[in-house]
Short mmCIF file of C-alpha atoms in Angstrom, two decimals:
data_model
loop_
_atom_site.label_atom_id
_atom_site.label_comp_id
_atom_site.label_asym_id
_atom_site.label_seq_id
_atom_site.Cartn_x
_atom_site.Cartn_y
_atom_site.Cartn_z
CA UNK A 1 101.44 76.60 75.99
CA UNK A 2 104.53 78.56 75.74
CA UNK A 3 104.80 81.07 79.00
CA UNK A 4 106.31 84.07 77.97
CA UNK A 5 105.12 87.43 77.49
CA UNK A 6 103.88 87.22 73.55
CA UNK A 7 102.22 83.97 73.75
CA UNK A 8 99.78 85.45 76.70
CA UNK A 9 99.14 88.45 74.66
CA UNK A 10 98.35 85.91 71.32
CA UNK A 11 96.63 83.48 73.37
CA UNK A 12 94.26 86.45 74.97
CA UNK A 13 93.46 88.00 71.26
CA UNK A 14 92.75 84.37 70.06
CA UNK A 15 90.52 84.07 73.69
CA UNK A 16 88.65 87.00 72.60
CA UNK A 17 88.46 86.59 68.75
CA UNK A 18 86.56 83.40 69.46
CA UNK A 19 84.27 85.01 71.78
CA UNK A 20 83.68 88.00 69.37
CA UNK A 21 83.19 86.47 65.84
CA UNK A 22 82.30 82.62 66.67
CA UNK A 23 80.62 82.92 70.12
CA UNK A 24 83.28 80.74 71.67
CA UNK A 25 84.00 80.65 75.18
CA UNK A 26 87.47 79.22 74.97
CA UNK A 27 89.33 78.55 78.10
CA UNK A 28 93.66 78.91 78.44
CA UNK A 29 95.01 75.87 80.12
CA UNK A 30 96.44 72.62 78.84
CA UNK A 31 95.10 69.67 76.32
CA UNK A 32 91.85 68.40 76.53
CA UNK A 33 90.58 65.38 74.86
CA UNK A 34 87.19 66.44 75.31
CA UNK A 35 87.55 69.71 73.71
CA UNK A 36 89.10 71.49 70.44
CA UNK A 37 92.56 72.43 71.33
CA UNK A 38 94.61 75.59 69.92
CA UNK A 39 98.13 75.52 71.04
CA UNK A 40 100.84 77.70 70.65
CA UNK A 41 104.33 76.42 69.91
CA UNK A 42 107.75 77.46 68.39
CA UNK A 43 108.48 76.90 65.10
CA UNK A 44 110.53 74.22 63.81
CA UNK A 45 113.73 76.39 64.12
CA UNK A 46 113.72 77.14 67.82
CA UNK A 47 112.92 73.58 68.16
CA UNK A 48 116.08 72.15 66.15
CA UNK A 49 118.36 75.16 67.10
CA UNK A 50 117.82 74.30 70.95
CA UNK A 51 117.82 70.54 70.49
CA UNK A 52 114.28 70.57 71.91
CA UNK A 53 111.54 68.06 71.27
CA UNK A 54 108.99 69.54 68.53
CA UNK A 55 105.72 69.36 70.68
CA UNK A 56 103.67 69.51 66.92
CA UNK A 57 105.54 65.75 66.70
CA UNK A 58 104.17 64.99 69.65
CA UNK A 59 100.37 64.54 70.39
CA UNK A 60 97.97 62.03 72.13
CA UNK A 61 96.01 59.97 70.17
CA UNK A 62 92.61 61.30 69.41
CA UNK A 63 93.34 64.59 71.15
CA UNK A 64 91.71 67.26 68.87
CA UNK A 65 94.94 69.78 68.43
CA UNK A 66 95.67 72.70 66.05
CA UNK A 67 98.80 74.72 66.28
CA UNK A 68 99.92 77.95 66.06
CA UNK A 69 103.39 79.39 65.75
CA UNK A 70 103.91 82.27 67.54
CA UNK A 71 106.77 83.61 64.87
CA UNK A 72 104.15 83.22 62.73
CA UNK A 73 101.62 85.47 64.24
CA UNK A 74 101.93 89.22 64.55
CA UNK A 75 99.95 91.20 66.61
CA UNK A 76 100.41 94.38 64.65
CA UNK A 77 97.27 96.15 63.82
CA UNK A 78 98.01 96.12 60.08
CA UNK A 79 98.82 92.29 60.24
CA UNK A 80 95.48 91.44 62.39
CA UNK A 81 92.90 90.94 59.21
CA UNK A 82 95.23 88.14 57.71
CA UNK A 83 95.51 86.41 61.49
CA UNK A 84 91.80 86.65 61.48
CA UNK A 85 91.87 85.05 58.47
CA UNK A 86 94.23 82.33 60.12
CA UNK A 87 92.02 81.73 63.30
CA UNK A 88 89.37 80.91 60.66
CA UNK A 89 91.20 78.72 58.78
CA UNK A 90 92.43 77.11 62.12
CA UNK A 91 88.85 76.17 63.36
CA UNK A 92 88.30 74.78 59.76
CA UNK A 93 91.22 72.35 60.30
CA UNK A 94 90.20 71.81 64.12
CA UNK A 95 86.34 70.42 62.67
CA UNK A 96 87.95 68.40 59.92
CA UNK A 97 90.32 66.22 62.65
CA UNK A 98 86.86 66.22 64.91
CA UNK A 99 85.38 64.82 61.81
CA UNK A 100 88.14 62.04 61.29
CA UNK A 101 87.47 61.25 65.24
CA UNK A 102 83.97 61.40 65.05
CA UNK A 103 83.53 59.20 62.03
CA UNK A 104 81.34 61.92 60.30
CA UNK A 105 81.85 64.31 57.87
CA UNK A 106 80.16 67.82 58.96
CA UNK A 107 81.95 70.55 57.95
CA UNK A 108 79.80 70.27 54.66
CA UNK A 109 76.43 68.50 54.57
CA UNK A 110 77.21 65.28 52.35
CA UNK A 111 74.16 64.22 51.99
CA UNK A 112 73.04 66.91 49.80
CA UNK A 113 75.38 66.05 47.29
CA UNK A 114 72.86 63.41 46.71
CA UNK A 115 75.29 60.42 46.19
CA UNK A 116 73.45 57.37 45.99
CA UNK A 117 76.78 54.94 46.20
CA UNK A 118 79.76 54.74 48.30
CA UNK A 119 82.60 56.78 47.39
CA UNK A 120 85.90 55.77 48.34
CA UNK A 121 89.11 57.65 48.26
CA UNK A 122 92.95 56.50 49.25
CA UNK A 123 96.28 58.38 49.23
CA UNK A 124 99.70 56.48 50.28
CA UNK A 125 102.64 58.16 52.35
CA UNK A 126 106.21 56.73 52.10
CA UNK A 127 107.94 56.00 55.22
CA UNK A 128 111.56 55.41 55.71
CA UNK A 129 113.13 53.63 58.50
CA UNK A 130 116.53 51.77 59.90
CA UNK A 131 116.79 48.09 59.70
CA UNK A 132 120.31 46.66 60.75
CA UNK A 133 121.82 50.25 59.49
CA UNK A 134 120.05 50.19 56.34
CA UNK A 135 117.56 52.34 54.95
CA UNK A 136 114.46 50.70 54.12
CA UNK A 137 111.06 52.56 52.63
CA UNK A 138 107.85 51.04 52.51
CA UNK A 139 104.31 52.62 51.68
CA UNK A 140 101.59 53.11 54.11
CA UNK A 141 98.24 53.44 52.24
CA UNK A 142 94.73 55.37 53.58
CA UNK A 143 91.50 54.29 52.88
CA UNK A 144 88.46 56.57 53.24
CA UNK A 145 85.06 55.50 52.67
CA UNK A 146 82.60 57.63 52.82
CA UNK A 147 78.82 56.29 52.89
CA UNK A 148 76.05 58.28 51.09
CA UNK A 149 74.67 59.83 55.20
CA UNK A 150 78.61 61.21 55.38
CA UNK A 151 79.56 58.61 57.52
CA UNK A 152 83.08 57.44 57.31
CA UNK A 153 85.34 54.05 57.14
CA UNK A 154 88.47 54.64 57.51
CA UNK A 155 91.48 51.67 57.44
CA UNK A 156 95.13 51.85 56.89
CA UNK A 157 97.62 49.36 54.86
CA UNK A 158 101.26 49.02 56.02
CA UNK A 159 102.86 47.24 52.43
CA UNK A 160 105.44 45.90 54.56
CA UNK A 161 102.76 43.65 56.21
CA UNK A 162 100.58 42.29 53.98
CA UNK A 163 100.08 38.75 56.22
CA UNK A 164 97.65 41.09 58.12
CA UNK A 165 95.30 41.15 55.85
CA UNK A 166 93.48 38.03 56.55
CA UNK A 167 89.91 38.48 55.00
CA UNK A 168 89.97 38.01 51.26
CA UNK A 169 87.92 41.05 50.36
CA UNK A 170 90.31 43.21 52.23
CA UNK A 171 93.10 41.56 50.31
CA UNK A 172 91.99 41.70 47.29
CA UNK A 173 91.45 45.82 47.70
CA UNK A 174 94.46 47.13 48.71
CA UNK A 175 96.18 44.61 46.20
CA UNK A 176 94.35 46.02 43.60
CA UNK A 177 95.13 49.53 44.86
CA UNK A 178 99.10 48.79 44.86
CA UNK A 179 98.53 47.56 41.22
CA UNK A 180 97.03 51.16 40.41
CA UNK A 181 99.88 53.03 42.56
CA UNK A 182 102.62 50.90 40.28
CA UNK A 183 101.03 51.08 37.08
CA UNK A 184 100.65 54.93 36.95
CA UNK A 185 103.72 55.72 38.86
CA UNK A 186 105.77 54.84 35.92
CA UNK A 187 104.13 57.50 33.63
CA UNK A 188 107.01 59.71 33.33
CA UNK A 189 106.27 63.47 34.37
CA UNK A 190 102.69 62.94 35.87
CA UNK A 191 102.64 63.03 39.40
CA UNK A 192 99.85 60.42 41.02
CA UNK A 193 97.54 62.67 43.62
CA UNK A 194 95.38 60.35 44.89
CA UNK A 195 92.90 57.29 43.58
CA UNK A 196 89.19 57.07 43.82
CA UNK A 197 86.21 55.00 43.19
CA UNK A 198 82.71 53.67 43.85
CA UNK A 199 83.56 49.87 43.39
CA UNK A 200 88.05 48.41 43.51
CA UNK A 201 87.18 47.24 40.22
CA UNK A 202 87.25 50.66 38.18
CA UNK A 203 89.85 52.69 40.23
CA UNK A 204 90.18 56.06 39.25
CA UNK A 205 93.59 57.73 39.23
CA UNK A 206 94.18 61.65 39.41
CA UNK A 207 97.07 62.62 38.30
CA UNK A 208 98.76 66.17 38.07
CA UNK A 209 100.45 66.80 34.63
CA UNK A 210 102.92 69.47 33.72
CA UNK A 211 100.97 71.11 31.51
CA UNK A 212 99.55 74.21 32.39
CA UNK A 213 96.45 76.67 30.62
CA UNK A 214 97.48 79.79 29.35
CA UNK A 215 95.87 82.81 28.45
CA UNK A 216 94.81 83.75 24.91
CA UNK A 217 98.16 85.48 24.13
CA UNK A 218 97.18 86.09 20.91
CA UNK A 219 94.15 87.84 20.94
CA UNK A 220 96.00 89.82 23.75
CA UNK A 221 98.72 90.63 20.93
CA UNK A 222 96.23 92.16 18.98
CA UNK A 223 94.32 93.96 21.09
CA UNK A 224 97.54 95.76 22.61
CA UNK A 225 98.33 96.24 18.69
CA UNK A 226 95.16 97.61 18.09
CA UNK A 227 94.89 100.69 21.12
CA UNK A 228 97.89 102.24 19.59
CA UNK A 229 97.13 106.05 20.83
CA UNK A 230 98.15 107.67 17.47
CA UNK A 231 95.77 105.19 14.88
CA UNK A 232 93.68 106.97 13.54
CA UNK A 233 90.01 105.88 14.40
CA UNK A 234 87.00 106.13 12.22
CA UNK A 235 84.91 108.75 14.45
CA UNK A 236 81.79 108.57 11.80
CA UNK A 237 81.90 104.76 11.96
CA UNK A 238 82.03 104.81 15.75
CA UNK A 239 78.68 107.57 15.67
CA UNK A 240 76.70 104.97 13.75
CA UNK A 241 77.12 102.48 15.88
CA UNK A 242 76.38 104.03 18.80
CA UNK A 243 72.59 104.63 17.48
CA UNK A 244 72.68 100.88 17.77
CA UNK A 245 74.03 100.72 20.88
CA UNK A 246 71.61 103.44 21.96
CA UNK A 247 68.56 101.60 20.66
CA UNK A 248 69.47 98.50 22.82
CA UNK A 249 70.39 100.00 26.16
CA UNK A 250 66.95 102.00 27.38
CA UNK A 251 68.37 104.01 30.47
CA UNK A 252 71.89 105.26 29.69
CA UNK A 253 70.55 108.07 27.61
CA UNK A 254 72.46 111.15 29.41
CA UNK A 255 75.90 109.80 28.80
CA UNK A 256 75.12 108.24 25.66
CA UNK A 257 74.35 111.30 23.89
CA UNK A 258 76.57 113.46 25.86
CA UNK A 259 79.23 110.96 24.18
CA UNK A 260 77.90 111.39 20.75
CA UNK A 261 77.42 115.39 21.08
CA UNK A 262 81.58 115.01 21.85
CA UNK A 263 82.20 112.62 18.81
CA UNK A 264 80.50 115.37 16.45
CA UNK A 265 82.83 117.62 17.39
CA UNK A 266 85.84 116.12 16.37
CA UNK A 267 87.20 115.23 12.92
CA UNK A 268 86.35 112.48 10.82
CA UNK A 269 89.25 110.76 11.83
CA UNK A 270 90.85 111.29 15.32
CA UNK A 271 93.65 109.85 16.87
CA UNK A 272 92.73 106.78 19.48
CA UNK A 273 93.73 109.05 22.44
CA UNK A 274 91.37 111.88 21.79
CA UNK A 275 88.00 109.57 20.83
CA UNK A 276 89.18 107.78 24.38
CA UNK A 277 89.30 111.43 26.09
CA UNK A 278 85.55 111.67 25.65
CA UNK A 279 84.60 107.94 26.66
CA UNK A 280 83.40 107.58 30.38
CA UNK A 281 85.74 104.54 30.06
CA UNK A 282 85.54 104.26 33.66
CA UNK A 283 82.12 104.17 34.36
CA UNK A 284 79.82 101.14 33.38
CA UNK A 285 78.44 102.08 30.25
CA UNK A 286 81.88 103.49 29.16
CA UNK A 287 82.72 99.81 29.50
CA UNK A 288 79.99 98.61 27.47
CA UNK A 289 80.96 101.36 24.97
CA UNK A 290 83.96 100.28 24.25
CA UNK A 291 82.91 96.43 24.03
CA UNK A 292 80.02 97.12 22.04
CA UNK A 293 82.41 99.19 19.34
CA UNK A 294 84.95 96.68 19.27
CA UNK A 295 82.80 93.45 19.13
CA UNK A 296 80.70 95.38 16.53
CA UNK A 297 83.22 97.11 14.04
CA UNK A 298 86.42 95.92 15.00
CA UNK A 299 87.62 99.50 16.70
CA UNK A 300 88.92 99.29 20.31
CA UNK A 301 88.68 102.51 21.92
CA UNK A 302 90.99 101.58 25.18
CA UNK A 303 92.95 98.85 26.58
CA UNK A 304 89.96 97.18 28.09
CA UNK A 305 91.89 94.12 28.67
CA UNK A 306 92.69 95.59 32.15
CA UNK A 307 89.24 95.66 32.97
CA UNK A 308 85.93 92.68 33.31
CA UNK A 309 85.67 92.80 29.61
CA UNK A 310 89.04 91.90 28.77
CA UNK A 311 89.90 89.53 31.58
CA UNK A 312 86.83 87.61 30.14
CA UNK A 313 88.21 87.79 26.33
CA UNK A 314 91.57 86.83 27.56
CA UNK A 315 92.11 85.15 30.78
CA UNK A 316 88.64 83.35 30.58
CA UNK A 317 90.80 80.12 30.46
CA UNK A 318 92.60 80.29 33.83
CA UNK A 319 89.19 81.17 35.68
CA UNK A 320 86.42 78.57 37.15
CA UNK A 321 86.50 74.84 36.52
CA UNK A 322 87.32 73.69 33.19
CA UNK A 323 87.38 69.80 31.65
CA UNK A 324 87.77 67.94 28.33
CA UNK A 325 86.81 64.25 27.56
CA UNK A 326 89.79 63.14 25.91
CA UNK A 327 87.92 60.48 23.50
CA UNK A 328 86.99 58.73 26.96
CA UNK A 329 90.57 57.66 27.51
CA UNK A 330 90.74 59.76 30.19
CA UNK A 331 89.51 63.63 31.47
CA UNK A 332 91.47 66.89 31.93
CA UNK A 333 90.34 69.26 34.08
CA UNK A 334 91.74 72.65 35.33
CA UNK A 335 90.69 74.67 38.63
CA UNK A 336 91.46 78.30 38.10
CA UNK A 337 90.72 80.98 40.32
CA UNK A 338 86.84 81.22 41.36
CA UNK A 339 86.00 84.92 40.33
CA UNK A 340 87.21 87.12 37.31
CA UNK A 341 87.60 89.64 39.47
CA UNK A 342 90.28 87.73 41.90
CA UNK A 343 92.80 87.45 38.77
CA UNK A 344 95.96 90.02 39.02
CA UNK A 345 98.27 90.16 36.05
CA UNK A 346 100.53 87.83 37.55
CA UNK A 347 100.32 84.07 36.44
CA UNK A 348 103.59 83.27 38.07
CA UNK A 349 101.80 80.34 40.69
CA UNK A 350 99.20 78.98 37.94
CA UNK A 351 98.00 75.95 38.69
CA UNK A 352 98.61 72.81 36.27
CA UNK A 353 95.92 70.61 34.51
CA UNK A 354 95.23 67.22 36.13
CA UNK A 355 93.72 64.43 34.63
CA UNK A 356 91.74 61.88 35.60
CA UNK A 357 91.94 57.74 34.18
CA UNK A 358 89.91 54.86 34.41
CA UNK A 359 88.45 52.41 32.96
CA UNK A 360 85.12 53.23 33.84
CA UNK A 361 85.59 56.85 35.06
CA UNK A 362 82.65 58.19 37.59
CA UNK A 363 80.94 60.96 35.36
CA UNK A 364 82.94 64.32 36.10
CA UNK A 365 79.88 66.35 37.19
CA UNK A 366 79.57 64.17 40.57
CA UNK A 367 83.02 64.69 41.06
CA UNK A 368 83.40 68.71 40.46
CA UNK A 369 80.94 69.10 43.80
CA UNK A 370 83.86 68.12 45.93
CA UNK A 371 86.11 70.74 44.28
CA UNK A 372 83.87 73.41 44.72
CA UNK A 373 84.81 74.36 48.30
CA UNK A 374 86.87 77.07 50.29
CA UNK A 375 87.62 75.64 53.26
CA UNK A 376 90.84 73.77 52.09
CA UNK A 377 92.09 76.42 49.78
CA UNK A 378 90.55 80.37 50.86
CA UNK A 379 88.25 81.91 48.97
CA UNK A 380 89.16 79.41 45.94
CA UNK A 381 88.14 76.09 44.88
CA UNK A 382 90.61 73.10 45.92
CA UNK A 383 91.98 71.52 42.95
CA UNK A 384 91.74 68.15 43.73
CA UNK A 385 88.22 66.29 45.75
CA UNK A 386 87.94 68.04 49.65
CA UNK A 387 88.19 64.16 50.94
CA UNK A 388 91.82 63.87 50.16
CA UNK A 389 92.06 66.74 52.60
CA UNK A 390 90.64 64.27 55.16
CA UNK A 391 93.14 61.58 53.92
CA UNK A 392 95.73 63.74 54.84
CA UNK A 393 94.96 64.45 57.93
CA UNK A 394 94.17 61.39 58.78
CA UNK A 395 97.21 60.22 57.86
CA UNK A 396 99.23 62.57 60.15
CA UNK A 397 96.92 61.36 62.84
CA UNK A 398 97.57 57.60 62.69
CA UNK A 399 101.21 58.01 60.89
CA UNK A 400 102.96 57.34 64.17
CA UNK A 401 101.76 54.09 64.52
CA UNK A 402 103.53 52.38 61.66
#
C-alpha cells in the first residue's frame, strides 16, 4: 500500500465500507494469497513520470488482487455514492478472479441456467515481442470450458508453439479455432469479439458490426410536427372520446370529468396550448389522456415523447435485447439499455449490433441468459456472454507467462 496521508484515509473508508454494507472484516497490511486483496496504487502516470515499476504489472501468481487508484478516488462527500458504487464493482471483479482460481463459477448460479451440454468459449490476445531486434507478434488463445455444475477448464494456446500440442484432440481444437479467427478476420469492418460453442465442429463467431439501431426518427418528425401550440385542435372530437376513455378506466372519475367540465368551456376549436392548459399532463391519467386521444383520433395534446409513452413509441428500439434470424445465415442482436426509464436524450455512446455466425448456431434464447447480467456492465446488460468477462481476466492472469 501506498503510505501517505490520503491512501490511510481511503484505505480506512474502504475498511469501514466493507464492514458496514458487506459485513467484511477486512484487515490493512500487505498481500495475502489466502485472502481477497484491495490495493491501492498510483496511476499509470506517476508510475511512468517517476520511472517507477507499475506494481498493477506486477503480481504473484494466483494472488487474488484488485486495485484501486488513489487519483481515482475522491473522498468528497458529493463523490462518495459513485465510490460506493466502485467498491461494489471492485468485490465483483475480486469473486470473478477467485472464480478463475477456484475453478468454479459462483458469482451467478450456473446451474440454473439449466444447460445440459458443455459450453465453451475462447478469446485470443496478440502479443508482441523482440527477436534479434525485430518485432515479432504472435497470438495467444484462451479456452474456457465451462461444464453444466459451473465448473471450469481452462487451457491456453501460444500459436508460436504449436509442437506442444501433442494429443490429437487438443490439436485438432485450437487448429480449428485459428481457422475460425482467420476466416472471419478478413470480413472487412466487423470486428471478431470472441468464438463459442458446444462441440469445435460448429464454432460460433460473434462479431461486432458497424451498424448501429436508431430511433424511429420519423414518427418522432411527426409527432414534433403535430404539438404545434397554435393548431387548432378539435375540442368536440377530443369530448367524445373521452366518454370512451371514461367507460374503460373505472377509478379516475374526479379528474376525468373535471377535464371534460374544462373542455366544455372552451370553443369548438382551441389552440393546442390552451386544450394542454387543462390536461393533468403530469399526472398518470393525464398521460393516459393524451395517449388514449392520440392513438384513438390522431390528436396529440403534448409532446409526450419526453415522457414513458413516447420513449416507448420512439426509442423502443434502443431498449432491452433485440435479435433477427437473418434467413439462418447468421443472427443480429442488439443490447440496449435495460429500462425505458434509464434512456436520456442523448444517443451519443449507442451501442452497435453484433451478429452471431455458424454453421449450426446454438439457439439464441440459451445464449441471451448470459447477457442478462449487471455485474460486468452496472445496472445494464453486458452486450456480449458474461464468460468472455472470465476470458479476460483470465487472460491478464496467465498473460505473463508467454
Amino acid at each position: 500500500m501506498i503510505n501517505t496521508e490520503e491512501s490511510k484515509k481511503i484505505a480506512k473508508y474502504i475498511k469501514l465500507k466493507l464492514k458496514m454494507d458487506y459485513k467484511i472484516d477486512a484487515k490493512i497490511g500487505n498481500l495475502d494469497k489466502n485472502n481477497f486483496n484491495i490495493r491501492l496504487i498510483h496511476n499509470k502516470d506517476f508510475y511512468k513520470n517517476n520511472k517507477l515499476k507499475d506494481p498493477y504489472e506486477n503480481i504473484e501468481e494466483n494472488v487474488i488482487t484488485q486495485h484501486i487508484t488513489i487519483e481515482n478516488f475522491n473522498l468528497d462527500k458529493k463523490e462518495l455514492n459513485k465510490e460506493d458504487l466502485s467498491l461494489t464493482k471492485v468485490l465483483q471483479e475480486l469473486i470473478i478472479k477467485k472464480d478463475i482460481v477456484n475453478n468454479r463459477i459462483s458469482l451467478v448460479d450456473w446451474e440454473e441456467y439449466n444447460y445440459d451440454f458443455t459450453l465453451t468459449f475462447v478469446m485470443r490476445k496478440k502479443v508482441c515481442y523482440i527477436v534479434d531486434d525485430q518485432e515479432r507478434k504472435k497470438y495467444i488463445y484462451c479456452k474456457m470450458d465451462i461444464l453444466k455444475n459451473g465448473e471450469i477448464k481452462t487451457e491456453f494456446y501460444d500459436d508460436s508453439k504449436k509442437e506442444n500440442l501433442n494429443l490429437k484432440n487438443i490439436f485438432n481444437e485450437f487448429n480449428s479455432i485459428e481457422e475460425v479467427y482467420k476466416e472471419y478476420s478478413k470480413c472487412g469492418e466487423k470486428t471478431i469479439e470472441g468464438l463459442f460453442y458446444k462441440s469445435f465442429k460448429n464454432i460460433n463467431v460473434i462479431l461486432k458490426t458497424n451498424e448501429f439501431p436508431m430511433p424511429n426518427y420519423e414518427n418522432l418528425k411527426y409527432a414534433l410536427q403535430k404539438v404545434n401550440p397554435n393548431e387548432l385542435l378539435d375540442v368536440k372530437a377530443i369530448i367524445e372520446c373521452m366518454d370512451n376513455f371514461k367507460g374503460e378506466n373505472i377509478g379516475d372519475d374526479k379528474k376525468i370529468d373535471e377535464f371534460i367540465l374544462n373542455l366544455n368551456k372552451l370553443n369548438r376549436y382551441e389552440k393546442r396550448e390552451k386544450v394542454r392548459a387543462v390536461l393533468p399532463f403530469r399526472s398518470k391519467v393525464g398521460k393516459d389522456i393524451n395517449r388514449y386521444v392520440y392513438e384513438n383520433i390522431g390528436i396529440l395534446i403534448t409532446d409526450s415523447f419526453k415522457g414513458q409513452v413516447g420513449k416507448e413509441r420512439f426509442f423502443n428500439s434502443v431498449v432491452d435485447i433485440k435479435y433477427i434470424n437473418n434467413n439462418n445465415r447468421s443472427i443480429y442482436y442488439f443490447v440496449g439499455l435495460k429500462k425505458m426509464s434509464d434512456l436520456k436524450f442523448e444517443l451519443k455512446n449507442s451501442i452497435p449490433v453484433r451478429e452471431i455466425v455458424g454453421e449450426e448456431r446454438i439457439e439464441f434464447k440459451e445464449l441471451v441468459k448470459l447477457l442478462q447480467v449487471e455485474f460486468v456492465k452496472y445496472k445494464n446488460y453486458t452486450v456480449i456472454p458474461f464468460p468472455f468477462k472470465y476470458l479476460r481476466e483470465a487472460i491478464k492472469m496467465h498473460i505473463n507467462e508467454f
